[in-house]
Coordinates of C-alpha atoms in Angstrom, one line a residue:
M870 CA 26.2 33.6 6.3
K871 CA 23.6 32.4 3.9
N872 CA 20.8 35.1 3.4
P873 CA 17.6 33.1 4.8
I874 CA 15.2 35.5 3.0
R875 CA 16.6 34.1 -0.4
H876 CA 15.4 30.8 0.4
L877 CA 11.9 31.4 1.9
V878 CA 9.6 28.6 0.9
G879 CA 5.7 29.1 0.9
I880 CA 5.8 32.7 1.6
T881 CA 4.0 35.2 -0.7
L882 CA 6.5 38.0 -1.5
L883 CA 4.7 41.2 -2.9
F884 CA 7.2 43.3 -5.2
W885 CA 5.1 46.4 -5.8
M886 CA 7.4 48.3 -8.3
L887 CA 7.2 52.1 -7.8
C888 CA 8.6 54.9 -9.9
P889 CA 11.8 56.1 -8.2
I890 CA 11.2 58.7 -5.7
E891 CA 14.0 61.2 -5.9
G892 CA 16.3 58.6 -7.2
H893 CA 16.2 56.3 -4.2
A894 CA 15.6 52.4 -4.2
Q895 CA 12.3 50.6 -4.3
L896 CA 10.6 47.9 -2.6
G897 CA 12.9 44.5 -2.8
F898 CA 15.1 42.2 -0.8
C899 CA 18.8 42.2 -0.4
E900 CA 20.0 40.0 -3.3
G901 CA 23.6 39.3 -1.8
N902 CA 24.7 37.9 1.6
S903 CA 23.7 39.8 4.9
G904 CA 25.1 39.7 8.3
D905 CA 23.4 38.9 11.6
P906 CA 20.4 41.2 12.5
I907 CA 21.7 44.4 14.0
F908 CA 18.2 45.6 15.2
T909 CA 15.1 43.4 15.8
E910 CA 11.5 44.5 17.1
D911 CA 9.2 41.9 17.8
F912 CA 6.9 44.0 20.3
G913 CA 7.3 41.4 23.2
A914 CA 5.3 38.6 24.6
G915 CA 2.5 38.2 27.1
T916 CA -1.1 37.8 27.9
T917 CA -1.8 41.4 28.8
N918 CA -1.9 44.3 26.2
G919 CA 0.9 47.0 26.0
P920 CA 2.9 48.7 26.8
P921 CA 2.3 51.6 24.6
L922 CA 5.0 52.7 22.1
P923 CA 7.5 55.2 23.2
A924 CA 6.3 58.9 22.8
G925 CA 6.8 60.1 19.1
T926 CA 6.7 56.5 17.7
T927 CA 3.3 56.8 16.3
S928 CA 0.6 59.4 15.7
Y929 CA -2.0 56.9 16.6
T930 CA -3.6 56.5 20.1
Y931 CA -3.0 53.6 22.0
I932 CA -5.9 51.7 23.6
D933 CA -5.9 48.8 25.8
G934 CA -8.4 46.6 24.0
E935 CA -10.3 46.9 20.8
P936 CA -8.7 49.6 18.6
I937 CA -11.1 52.0 16.6
D938 CA -10.1 53.9 13.5
G939 CA -6.9 55.8 14.3
K940 CA -6.0 53.7 17.3
Y941 CA -3.6 50.7 18.1
T942 CA -2.7 48.2 20.6
I943 CA 0.2 46.0 21.5
S944 CA -1.3 42.5 21.9
S945 CA -1.0 38.6 21.6
Y946 CA -4.7 38.9 20.7
T947 CA -6.1 39.7 17.3
A948 CA -9.8 38.6 17.2
Y949 CA -11.2 42.1 17.6
Y950 CA -14.4 42.7 15.7
D951 CA -14.7 40.0 12.9
W952 CA -10.8 40.0 12.6
F953 CA -8.8 36.7 12.1
N954 CA -7.9 35.2 15.4
T955 CA -4.0 34.3 14.7
T956 CA -0.6 34.4 16.5
D957 CA 2.1 36.8 15.7
H958 CA 4.6 36.1 13.5
T959 CA 7.7 35.7 15.5
P960 CA 8.7 32.0 15.3
N961 CA 8.8 29.9 18.6
D962 CA 7.1 32.9 20.4
S963 CA 4.8 32.0 23.4
N964 CA 1.9 34.6 23.6
G965 CA 4.0 36.9 20.9
K966 CA 2.6 40.3 20.8
A967 CA 2.3 42.5 17.3
F968 CA 1.6 46.0 16.8
I969 CA -2.2 46.0 15.7
V970 CA -3.4 48.9 13.8
N971 CA -6.9 50.1 12.8
A972 CA -6.2 52.5 10.2
S973 CA -7.2 56.2 10.6
Y974 CA -9.7 57.9 8.1
T975 CA -6.8 59.9 7.0
P976 CA -3.9 58.4 5.3
G977 CA -0.5 59.3 6.6
E978 CA 2.3 58.3 8.8
F979 CA 1.5 55.9 11.8
Y980 CA 5.0 54.7 12.9
Q981 CA 8.6 56.1 12.9
R982 CA 11.8 54.7 14.8
T983 CA 15.2 55.7 14.9
V984 CA 17.7 53.0 14.3
T985 CA 21.1 53.6 15.6
G986 CA 24.8 52.0 15.5
L987 CA 24.8 51.8 11.7
C988 CA 27.9 52.1 9.8
E989 CA 28.8 54.7 7.1
N990 CA 28.7 54.1 3.4
T991 CA 27.1 50.6 3.9
S992 CA 24.4 48.9 2.5
Y993 CA 21.4 47.5 4.8
E994 CA 18.4 45.6 4.4
F995 CA 15.4 46.7 6.4
S996 CA 12.3 44.0 6.5
S997 CA 8.9 43.6 8.3
W998 CA 6.1 41.2 8.5
L999 CA 2.4 42.4 7.8
I1000 CA -0.8 40.6 7.9
N1001 CA -4.3 42.0 6.6
L1002 CA -6.7 41.0 9.5
H1003 CA -9.9 41.6 8.0
P1004 CA -11.2 38.2 6.6
S1005 CA -13.0 38.2 3.1
S1006 CA -15.9 36.2 4.7
G1007 CA -16.2 39.2 7.4
G1008 CA -18.3 42.4 7.2
C1009 CA -18.0 44.9 4.2
N1010 CA -20.0 42.8 2.0
G1011 CA -16.9 41.2 0.5
N1012 CA -15.4 44.8 -0.1
G1013 CA -13.1 45.5 2.6
I1014 CA -10.7 48.4 2.2
P1015 CA -7.4 46.7 1.6
I1016 CA -4.1 47.6 3.4
N1017 CA -1.5 49.4 1.9
V1018 CA 1.5 50.5 3.8
R1019 CA 4.6 52.8 2.6
F1020 CA 8.0 52.2 3.9
Q1021 CA 10.6 54.9 4.1
I1022 CA 14.1 55.2 5.2
W1023 CA 15.7 58.8 6.1
D1024 CA 18.7 60.2 7.0
N1025 CA 18.8 60.7 10.9
T1026 CA 18.1 64.5 10.2
G1027 CA 14.8 63.4 8.3
T1028 CA 15.6 65.5 5.5
D1029 CA 17.1 63.1 3.0
L1030 CA 15.2 60.0 1.8
L1031 CA 17.1 57.2 1.2
A1032 CA 14.6 54.5 0.2
S1033 CA 11.1 54.0 -0.3
G1034 CA 8.5 51.7 -1.4
D1035 CA 5.0 50.6 -1.0
T1036 CA 3.4 47.2 -0.6
G1037 CA 0.6 47.7 -2.9
D1038 CA -3.0 46.6 -2.0
I1039 CA -3.1 43.7 0.3
Y1040 CA -6.7 42.5 -0.1
D1041 CA -8.5 40.5 2.3
K1042 CA -8.1 36.8 2.4
S1043 CA -9.8 33.6 3.5
S1044 CA -7.4 32.7 6.1
P1045 CA -4.8 34.8 7.8
V1046 CA -1.3 35.1 6.0
W1047 CA 1.7 36.9 7.2
E1048 CA 3.7 38.4 4.4
Q1049 CA 7.2 40.1 4.6
Y1050 CA 8.4 43.3 2.6
A1051 CA 11.9 44.8 2.6
L1052 CA 13.7 47.7 1.4
V1053 CA 17.7 47.9 0.7
F1054 CA 19.3 51.2 1.2
Q1055 CA 22.9 52.7 1.8
T1056 CA 24.1 55.1 4.6
L1057 CA 25.9 58.3 3.6
P1058 CA 29.3 59.2 4.6
G1059 CA 29.3 60.1 8.2
Q1060 CA 25.9 58.5 8.8
T1061 CA 25.5 56.2 11.6
S1062 CA 21.7 56.2 12.1
V1063 CA 18.4 56.3 10.1
I1064 CA 14.7 57.0 10.6
L1065 CA 12.3 54.3 9.7
K1066 CA 8.9 55.7 8.8
M1067 CA 5.7 53.9 7.7
L1068 CA 2.7 55.4 6.2
N1069 CA -0.8 54.2 5.6
N1070 CA -1.8 55.0 1.9
G1071 CA -5.2 53.9 2.2
A1072 CA -8.5 55.4 3.9
G1073 CA -9.9 54.1 7.1
G1074 CA -13.3 52.8 7.6
C1075 CA -14.6 49.1 6.6
G1076 CA -11.4 47.1 6.5
N1077 CA -7.8 48.5 6.2
D1078 CA -7.0 46.5 9.6
L1079 CA -3.4 45.1 10.0
A1080 CA -1.0 44.0 12.2
I1081 CA 3.0 44.4 12.1
D1082 CA 5.7 42.3 13.6
D1083 CA 9.5 41.3 13.4
I1084 CA 11.0 44.5 12.0
V1085 CA 14.6 43.6 11.2
F1086 CA 17.7 45.5 10.0
K1087 CA 20.7 43.8 8.6
T1088 CA 23.9 44.5 6.7
C1089 CA 23.6 43.9 3.0
G1090 CA 26.5 43.0 1.0
D1091 CA 27.5 41.0 -2.3
F1092 CA 26.7 37.5 -2.5
V1093 CA 29.7 35.6 -2.1
D1094 CA 30.0 31.7 -2.5
I1095 CA 33.3 29.7 -2.2
T1096 CA 34.7 26.8 -4.3
N1097 CA 37.7 24.9 -4.5
D1098 CA 39.9 23.9 -7.5
Q1099 CA 37.5 21.4 -8.6
N1100 CA 34.6 23.9 -8.7
E1101 CA 33.0 22.2 -5.6
S1102 CA 31.2 24.2 -3.0
N1103 CA 31.6 21.4 -0.3
I1104 CA 33.6 18.0 0.2
L1105 CA 31.8 15.0 1.5
V1106 CA 34.1 11.9 1.9
C1107 CA 34.6 8.8 4.1
E1108 CA 37.5 8.8 6.3
D1109 CA 38.8 6.2 4.0
Y1110 CA 39.6 9.2 1.7
S1111 CA 41.3 11.4 4.5
P1112 CA 43.4 13.3 5.0
V1113 CA 41.8 16.0 2.7
T1114 CA 44.0 19.0 0.9
T1115 CA 42.2 21.4 -0.9
H1116 CA 42.4 25.3 -2.1
L1117 CA 39.4 27.5 -1.7
T1118 CA 38.6 31.0 -3.3
A1119 CA 35.8 33.4 -2.6
H1120 CA 33.6 34.8 -5.4
P1121 CA 31.8 37.8 -4.7
D1122 CA 29.1 38.9 -7.4
Y1123 CA 29.8 42.7 -7.2
S1124 CA 25.9 43.3 -6.8
I1125 CA 26.7 45.7 -3.7
Y1126 CA 30.1 46.4 -3.0
S1127 CA 32.8 47.6 -5.6
T1128 CA 35.9 46.7 -3.6
H1129 CA 36.3 44.0 -1.0
V1130 CA 38.2 43.1 2.1
Y1131 CA 38.4 39.6 3.4
Q1132 CA 38.8 37.9 6.8
W1133 CA 38.7 34.0 6.6
Q1134 CA 36.9 32.1 9.4
E1135 CA 36.8 28.4 10.6
S1136 CA 34.3 26.5 12.7
T1137 CA 34.0 22.9 14.0
D1138 CA 30.4 23.2 14.5
G1139 CA 29.1 25.4 11.8
E1140 CA 27.8 28.0 14.7
N1141 CA 30.8 29.4 16.6
W1142 CA 33.4 31.0 14.1
N1143 CA 36.8 32.0 14.8
D1144 CA 39.0 34.3 12.5
I1145 CA 42.2 32.5 11.1
V1146 CA 45.0 34.7 11.8
G1147 CA 46.7 36.2 8.7
E1148 CA 44.3 34.9 6.3
T1149 CA 42.8 38.1 4.5
N1150 CA 43.2 37.2 0.7
Q1151 CA 40.3 36.2 -1.6
D1152 CA 42.1 32.6 -1.7
Y1153 CA 42.8 30.3 1.3
T1154 CA 44.7 26.9 1.5
P1155 CA 43.8 25.1 4.7
P1156 CA 46.3 22.8 6.2
T1157 CA 45.7 19.0 5.8
I1158 CA 42.2 18.2 7.2
T1159 CA 41.4 15.0 9.1
S1160 CA 38.2 16.0 10.8
S1161 CA 35.0 17.8 9.6
I1162 CA 35.6 21.4 9.7
F1163 CA 33.5 24.7 8.0
Y1164 CA 35.1 27.7 6.3
R1165 CA 33.6 30.9 5.2
V1166 CA 34.9 34.5 4.6
K1167 CA 33.8 37.8 6.6
M1168 CA 33.7 40.6 4.1
A1169 CA 33.3 44.2 3.9
E1170 CA 33.6 46.8 1.3
D1171 CA 36.3 49.0 3.5
L1172 CA 38.9 47.7 6.1
V1173 CA 37.5 49.8 8.8
N1174 CA 34.3 48.0 8.8
L1175 CA 35.6 44.2 8.3
N1176 CA 35.5 43.7 12.2
N1177 CA 32.4 45.5 12.9
S1178 CA 29.4 42.8 13.0
L1179 CA 27.1 45.9 12.5
C1180 CA 28.8 46.6 9.2
N1181 CA 30.2 43.2 7.7
T1182 CA 28.6 40.3 6.1
Q1183 CA 29.3 36.7 5.6
S1184 CA 29.8 34.3 2.7
E1185 CA 28.2 31.0 2.0
V1186 CA 29.8 28.2 4.0
F1187 CA 32.0 25.7 2.6
D1188 CA 31.5 22.5 4.3
I1189 CA 34.2 19.8 4.6
I1190 CA 32.6 16.9 6.5
I1191 CA 34.7 13.7 6.7
V1192 CA 32.2 10.7 7.9
P1193 CA 33.9 8.3 10.2
K1194 CA 33.4 4.6 9.1
P1195 CA 30.3 3.3 11.0
D1196 CA 30.8 0.4 13.4
P1197 CA 29.1 -2.8 12.6
P1198 CA 25.6 -3.1 13.2
L1199 CA 24.5 -4.6 16.8
S1200 CA 22.4 -7.6 17.2
D1201 CA 20.8 -9.1 20.1
Y1202 CA 21.5 -12.8 19.0
G1203 CA 24.1 -14.8 17.1
T1204 CA 21.9 -17.7 16.3
I1205 CA 18.2 -17.3 16.0
S1206 CA 15.2 -20.1 15.1
L1207 CA 12.3 -18.7 13.1
C1208 CA 9.0 -20.0 11.9
P1209 CA 8.9 -20.5 8.4
D1210 CA 6.8 -18.9 5.9
Q1211 CA 5.4 -16.5 8.6
G1212 CA 7.4 -13.1 7.7
E1213 CA 9.5 -13.3 10.6
V1214 CA 12.6 -11.1 10.4
I1215 CA 16.1 -10.7 11.9
L1216 CA 16.9 -7.5 13.2
V1217 CA 20.0 -5.2 13.7
T1218 CA 20.1 -1.7 15.0
V1219 CA 22.6 1.3 13.8
P1220 CA 22.9 5.0 14.6
S1221 CA 21.2 7.8 12.8
N1222 CA 22.6 8.8 9.3
T1223 CA 23.5 4.9 9.1
T1224 CA 21.7 2.1 7.1
V1225 CA 22.1 -1.5 6.6
N1226 CA 22.6 -3.8 3.7
W1227 CA 22.4 -7.7 4.0
Y1228 CA 24.5 -10.3 2.4
D1229 CA 24.7 -14.2 2.5
V1230 CA 28.7 -13.9 2.6
P1231 CA 31.0 -12.3 5.0
S1232 CA 32.7 -10.0 2.6
G1233 CA 32.2 -9.0 -0.8
G1234 CA 29.1 -10.4 -2.9
T1235 CA 25.9 -8.8 -4.0
P1236 CA 23.6 -7.3 -1.3
L1237 CA 20.4 -9.5 -0.7
L1238 CA 18.6 -6.1 0.6
E1239 CA 19.8 -2.8 0.6
N1240 CA 18.8 0.1 3.1
N1241 CA 17.0 -1.9 5.8
S1242 CA 17.6 -2.7 9.2
T1243 CA 15.5 -5.9 9.0
Y1244 CA 15.7 -9.0 6.8
S1245 CA 13.2 -11.8 6.2
P1246 CA 15.2 -14.9 5.5
K1247 CA 13.6 -17.8 3.3
T1248 CA 16.1 -20.5 4.2
A1249 CA 18.1 -21.4 6.8
G1250 CA 21.7 -20.3 7.1
T1251 CA 24.1 -17.5 7.9
Y1252 CA 23.3 -13.8 7.0
Y1253 CA 25.5 -10.7 7.3
A1254 CA 24.5 -7.1 8.0
E1255 CA 27.0 -4.4 6.9
A1256 CA 26.4 -0.8 8.2
I1257 CA 26.7 2.0 5.5
S1258 CA 26.5 5.7 6.1
T1259 CA 23.7 7.4 4.5
M1260 CA 25.9 10.8 3.9
V1261 CA 28.5 9.0 1.8
E1262 CA 29.5 5.7 0.8
C1263 CA 31.4 4.6 3.7
T1264 CA 30.8 1.1 5.1
S1265 CA 31.9 -0.9 8.5
N1266 CA 35.0 -2.8 8.3
T1267 CA 33.2 -5.9 9.2
R1268 CA 29.8 -7.4 9.0
T1269 CA 27.6 -8.8 11.8
A1270 CA 26.7 -12.4 11.2
I1271 CA 23.3 -13.8 12.3
T1272 CA 22.6 -17.8 11.9
V1273 CA 19.0 -18.6 11.1
D1274 CA 17.6 -22.1 11.8
F1275 CA 13.8 -22.9 11.1
Y1276 CA 11.5 -24.6 13.6
T1277 CA 9.1 -27.4 12.1
P1278 CA 5.7 -25.7 12.1
P1279 CA 2.2 -27.5 12.7
M1280 CA 1.1 -29.4 9.6
P1281 CA -2.7 -29.9 9.6
I1282 CA -4.6 -31.3 6.9
D1283 CA -7.6 -29.7 5.3
E1284 CA -11.0 -31.4 5.1
D1285 CA -14.2 -31.4 3.2
L1286 CA -16.9 -32.8 5.6
T1287 CA -20.6 -33.1 5.0
F1288 CA -23.4 -33.5 7.8
C1289 CA -27.0 -34.2 7.6
E1290 CA -29.8 -31.5 7.8
G1291 CA -31.2 -30.8 11.2
S1292 CA -28.1 -32.5 13.1
S1293 CA -24.6 -31.0 14.3
I1294 CA -21.0 -32.3 13.6
V1295 CA -17.7 -32.1 15.8
L1296 CA -15.0 -30.5 14.0
S1297 CA -11.3 -31.2 14.9
A1298 CA -8.1 -29.4 14.6
G1299 CA -6.4 -32.7 14.3
I1300 CA -3.4 -31.8 16.2
N1301 CA -3.0 -31.9 20.0
N1302 CA -1.4 -30.0 22.6
M1303 CA -1.5 -26.7 20.7
Q1304 CA -3.3 -23.3 20.7
Y1305 CA -6.2 -23.0 18.6
A1306 CA -8.1 -19.8 17.3
W1307 CA -11.2 -20.7 15.1
N1308 CA -12.8 -18.1 13.0
T1309 CA -16.0 -19.0 15.4
G1310 CA -13.9 -17.5 18.2
A1311 CA -13.6 -21.0 20.0
T1312 CA -10.1 -21.8 21.3
T1313 CA -10.6 -25.6 21.9
S1314 CA -9.4 -28.5 19.7
E1315 CA -12.8 -29.5 18.7
I1316 CA -15.9 -27.6 18.2
E1317 CA -19.5 -28.6 17.3
V1318 CA -21.4 -26.7 14.8
D1319 CA -24.9 -27.1 12.8
T1320 CA -24.3 -24.5 9.9
P1321 CA -22.7 -25.3 6.8
G1322 CA -19.7 -23.1 5.5
Q1323 CA -16.1 -22.7 5.6
Y1324 CA -14.3 -23.1 9.1
T1325 CA -10.7 -22.1 9.7
V1326 CA -8.6 -22.8 12.8
N1327 CA -5.1 -21.2 13.4
I1328 CA -2.9 -23.9 15.1
T1329 CA 0.0 -22.4 17.1
D1330 CA 2.8 -24.7 18.7
A1331 CA 5.0 -23.9 21.7
N1332 CA 7.7 -22.1 19.7
G1333 CA 5.1 -19.5 18.2
C1334 CA 4.8 -21.3 14.8
S1335 CA 1.3 -21.3 13.4
A1336 CA -0.5 -22.7 10.4
I1337 CA -4.2 -22.5 9.3
K1338 CA -6.5 -25.6 8.8
T1339 CA -9.5 -25.1 6.7
I1340 CA -12.7 -27.3 6.7
N1341 CA -15.4 -26.8 4.1
L1342 CA -18.5 -28.3 5.4
V1343 CA -21.5 -29.1 3.2
Q1344 CA -25.1 -29.7 4.5
L1345 CA -26.8 -32.7 3.1
D1346 CA -30.6 -32.0 2.6
S1347 CA -33.3 -34.5 3.7
P1348 CA -35.2 -35.3 0.4
V1349 CA -38.5 -33.5 0.1
I1350 CA -41.0 -34.7 -2.5
D1351 CA -42.9 -32.1 -4.4
Y1352 CA -45.5 -34.4 -6.2
I1353 CA -45.7 -37.9 -8.2
S1354 CA -47.3 -38.0 -11.7
S1355 CA -48.5 -41.0 -13.8
D1356 CA -48.7 -41.3 -17.5
D1357 CA -50.0 -44.5 -18.7
Y1358 CA -47.8 -47.2 -17.1
T1359 CA -45.1 -44.8 -16.1
L1360 CA -44.9 -43.3 -12.8
E1361 CA -42.4 -40.3 -12.0
I1362 CA -41.3 -38.7 -8.8
H1363 CA -40.8 -34.9 -8.8
M1364 CA -38.4 -33.4 -6.0
A1365 CA -38.5 -30.1 -4.4
N1366 CA -34.9 -30.3 -3.8
S1367 CA -31.8 -31.9 -5.3
G1368 CA -29.3 -34.0 -3.6
N1369 CA -27.6 -37.6 -3.7
F1370 CA -31.1 -39.5 -3.5
A1371 CA -32.2 -42.9 -4.1
Y1372 CA -35.6 -43.8 -5.3
S1373 CA -38.1 -46.7 -4.5
I1374 CA -41.7 -47.7 -5.0
D1375 CA -41.7 -50.7 -2.7
G1376 CA -39.1 -49.6 0.3
I1377 CA -36.8 -52.6 -0.8
S1378 CA -35.3 -52.1 -4.4
Y1379 CA -33.9 -48.6 -5.0
Q1380 CA -32.9 -46.8 -8.1
N1381 CA -30.8 -43.6 -9.3
E1382 CA -33.7 -42.6 -11.8
T1383 CA -36.8 -40.8 -10.7
V1384 CA -38.9 -42.6 -13.4
F1385 CA -40.4 -46.1 -13.0
E1386 CA -41.8 -47.6 -16.0
N1387 CA -44.0 -50.6 -16.8
T1388 CA -45.8 -50.0 -13.5
P1389 CA -48.9 -51.6 -12.8
G1390 CA -51.7 -49.4 -11.6
G1391 CA -52.6 -49.6 -7.7
Q1392 CA -51.8 -47.8 -4.6
Y1393 CA -48.2 -47.3 -3.8
T1394 CA -45.9 -46.0 -1.0
I1395 CA -43.2 -44.0 -2.5
Y1396 CA -39.7 -43.7 -0.9
V1397 CA -36.8 -41.4 -1.5
S1398 CA -33.7 -42.0 0.6
E1399 CA -30.6 -39.8 0.9
R1400 CA -27.6 -42.1 0.1
N1401 CA -25.4 -40.8 3.0
G1402 CA -28.2 -41.8 5.5
C1403 CA -29.8 -38.4 6.1
G1404 CA -33.2 -39.5 5.9
T1405 CA -35.9 -41.4 4.0
T1406 CA -39.2 -39.5 2.8
P1407 CA -42.3 -41.7 2.0
M1408 CA -45.3 -40.6 0.2
E1409 CA -48.8 -42.5 -0.6
Y1410 CA -49.7 -42.5 -4.1
I1411 CA -52.5 -44.0 -6.2
H1412 CA -51.2 -44.9 -9.4
L1413 CA -54.0 -45.5 -12.0
V1414 CA -53.5 -46.7 -15.6
I1415 CA -56.3 -45.3 -17.6
P1416 CA -56.2 -46.1 -21.3
K1417 CA -56.0 -43.1 -23.7
F1418 CA -58.2 -44.8 -26.1
F1419 CA -59.7 -48.3 -26.9
T1420 CA -61.0 -50.1 -30.0
P1421 CA -64.1 -52.3 -29.4
N1422 CA -64.2 -53.8 -33.0
G1423 CA -64.3 -57.3 -32.1
D1424 CA -60.7 -58.5 -32.8
F1425 CA -60.1 -59.3 -29.0
A1426 CA -57.3 -56.6 -28.9
N1427 CA -58.1 -53.5 -26.8
D1428 CA -61.8 -54.1 -27.2
V1429 CA -62.6 -52.9 -23.6
F1430 CA -61.8 -49.9 -21.4
I1431 CA -60.7 -50.9 -18.2
P1432 CA -59.0 -48.3 -15.8
E1433 CA -56.5 -50.3 -14.0
G1434 CA -55.8 -49.9 -10.3
V1435 CA -59.0 -48.9 -9.1
E1436 CA -60.0 -52.4 -8.1
T1437 CA -57.1 -52.4 -5.4
F1438 CA -59.4 -50.1 -3.3
S1439 CA -62.5 -51.2 -1.3
N1440 CA -64.4 -48.1 -1.7
Y1441 CA -64.5 -46.4 -5.3
E1442 CA -66.9 -45.3 -7.8
V1443 CA -66.4 -44.9 -11.8
R1444 CA -68.4 -42.7 -14.3
I1445 CA -68.5 -42.4 -18.2
F1446 CA -69.6 -39.6 -19.9
N1447 CA -70.2 -38.4 -23.5
R1448 CA -69.1 -35.0 -24.7
Y1449 CA -72.5 -33.5 -23.7
G1450 CA -72.2 -34.8 -20.3
M1451 CA -74.5 -37.7 -20.5
L1452 CA -74.0 -40.5 -18.2
I1453 CA -73.1 -43.5 -20.1
K1454 CA -71.9 -46.1 -17.7
H1455 CA -71.4 -46.3 -13.8
T1456 CA -70.4 -48.5 -11.3
K1457 CA -69.5 -48.7 -7.4
N1458 CA -67.0 -50.7 -5.6
T1459 CA -67.4 -53.5 -8.2
P1460 CA -64.9 -54.1 -11.1
F1461 CA -65.5 -51.9 -14.1
E1462 CA -65.0 -52.3 -17.9
W1463 CA -66.9 -50.9 -20.8
D1464 CA -67.2 -52.2 -24.2
G1465 CA -68.5 -49.1 -26.0
R1466 CA -72.2 -49.6 -26.0
F1467 CA -75.1 -47.8 -24.3
N1468 CA -78.4 -49.8 -24.0
N1469 CA -76.6 -52.2 -26.0
I1470 CA -76.0 -49.7 -28.9
A1471 CA -72.7 -49.4 -30.1
L1472 CA -71.6 -45.7 -29.4
P1473 CA -69.8 -43.8 -32.3
S1474 CA -66.1 -43.0 -32.4
D1475 CA -65.4 -40.1 -30.1
D1476 CA -63.8 -38.6 -27.2
Y1477 CA -65.4 -39.7 -23.8
W1478 CA -64.9 -38.3 -20.1
Y1479 CA -64.1 -40.3 -17.0
S1480 CA -64.7 -39.4 -13.6
I1481 CA -63.1 -42.0 -10.8
T1482 CA -63.5 -41.2 -7.0
I1483 CA -61.6 -43.2 -4.7
D1484 CA -61.9 -43.0 -0.9
G1485 CA -63.5 -39.2 -1.5
K1486 CA -60.8 -38.0 -3.9
T1487 CA -61.9 -37.6 -7.8
L1488 CA -59.7 -38.0 -10.6
K1489 CA -61.1 -36.8 -14.1
G1490 CA -59.9 -37.2 -17.5
H1491 CA -60.8 -38.2 -21.0
F1492 CA -60.1 -40.9 -23.5
S1493 CA -61.0 -42.0 -27.2
L1494 CA -63.1 -44.6 -28.7
K1495 CA -62.1 -45.7 -32.0
R1496 CA -63.7 -48.0 -34.5

């Protein structure tokens, strides 16, 4: 079978290359094919420590608890001292135990085990998993002593060293990492057992704390692959192309064996294998094949070892997979009505290793959608689902038809609405006898609101089809007058806000502009109205027309200074001053005019100041006298 060690992913493999010891192998994995494990030590499982290793297995002392230097325990618990708290290495092990070692202060052997039942003149791979239990963040100020283990394989007398290799220094890590190490060795003539030894190369102290698990011995042979005459390593076809005929050849790489003997095997499930009687050559021609089957060769260097599972190895597997044509997809409906534009899909089901292509014709044509068991149709019509194997192009003989109709969904009309400031408005979905979901959380057909913004309602009919109506609501503000100004005969209204307003100085005639020209002086009530009926704002205003200059030269044109508008009031007072503040003319509650004289003496051209008080409010300014 395929050697799993050659295909390990994500495992750090350290190959510390040593100078040869007495001409024996160094640390490394079998480069060829291996057989099934013939010896495994996983140290058991359970929540209690122990039992101790058999007498003579180790020179260290067993302890049922926290091991100090030179002691060991067998446990599923590793978090002694400040060590990592981790599980053992054995896959799918519940409370699996490991051999946990706190190295002695003196380097030397700490484990040996005799492995029996081997075959003579046969190559084997020994492997074991190790972990440094001391974290880099633990004690020792970041300078924990690394673990460093030497593996040795001796003959059964302990006098001939067959293989040896060191792991090299395995330093503290930030997280626990199990790492695998291996040795390849060959038994001697007449030799059926070996002694495995592990030695600690480092000293004890702060660090050098390790655990060992999953010690395994396997046969090691050539890497052997199988190809057919087309140089294929497997055959994968649809049953349309069966029966299959082929010719197979095994190809050893001669990395281990110098000679080869073969036994071809077959299996219908890839797990249970049977010898094919009489097929012991390097080549094999299977009979005509109509269903899936697997082939491999069992191989050894000597015929005497071929049928001994402790001595032989297996090649890579040649798969011949004949994929049956899938059944047409299954559907719960032949005709279905959907809601348009809502992403609804039609669905079929197929077994695993099968996918679906969609068409708009019962045969042939171009797929509308590939590799999907659902399809979202955009138009009414009949759609066809074809099953296709994901292993190889192998399609169902027929397609499953599904006819699609579309309901008529709700069709609301969006609106742009306004309402007056300080009031409320009723918004309507506009379609009765539906289900409603407003973005306010309401579920009625109408809602009353008093806040501007965008409102939406999801309208759903009895078929489950829905549509969204959007209402943009704008608030119309009531007019707010900021102030009113006069400039000669021109009156202007200044607003504190904007809107669709109309303006009036008599409450009867309105205009669009805020400026009123040729307006006689007097007291006015100014009106500003919102054109959609959202309120009218009045403001009282005294419009005084005060000349900017007058020319008292006797030509009867602009000879007199008269502030227009004050006479409309019953309580007023007018004063005129020169630039030095001297009172020139004064009147109270009587018509006012000034001809530019003081004590019947014509005053010179200059700027003069006025002060007009009306009902307790005073207006001041200046004008020019020109001669």
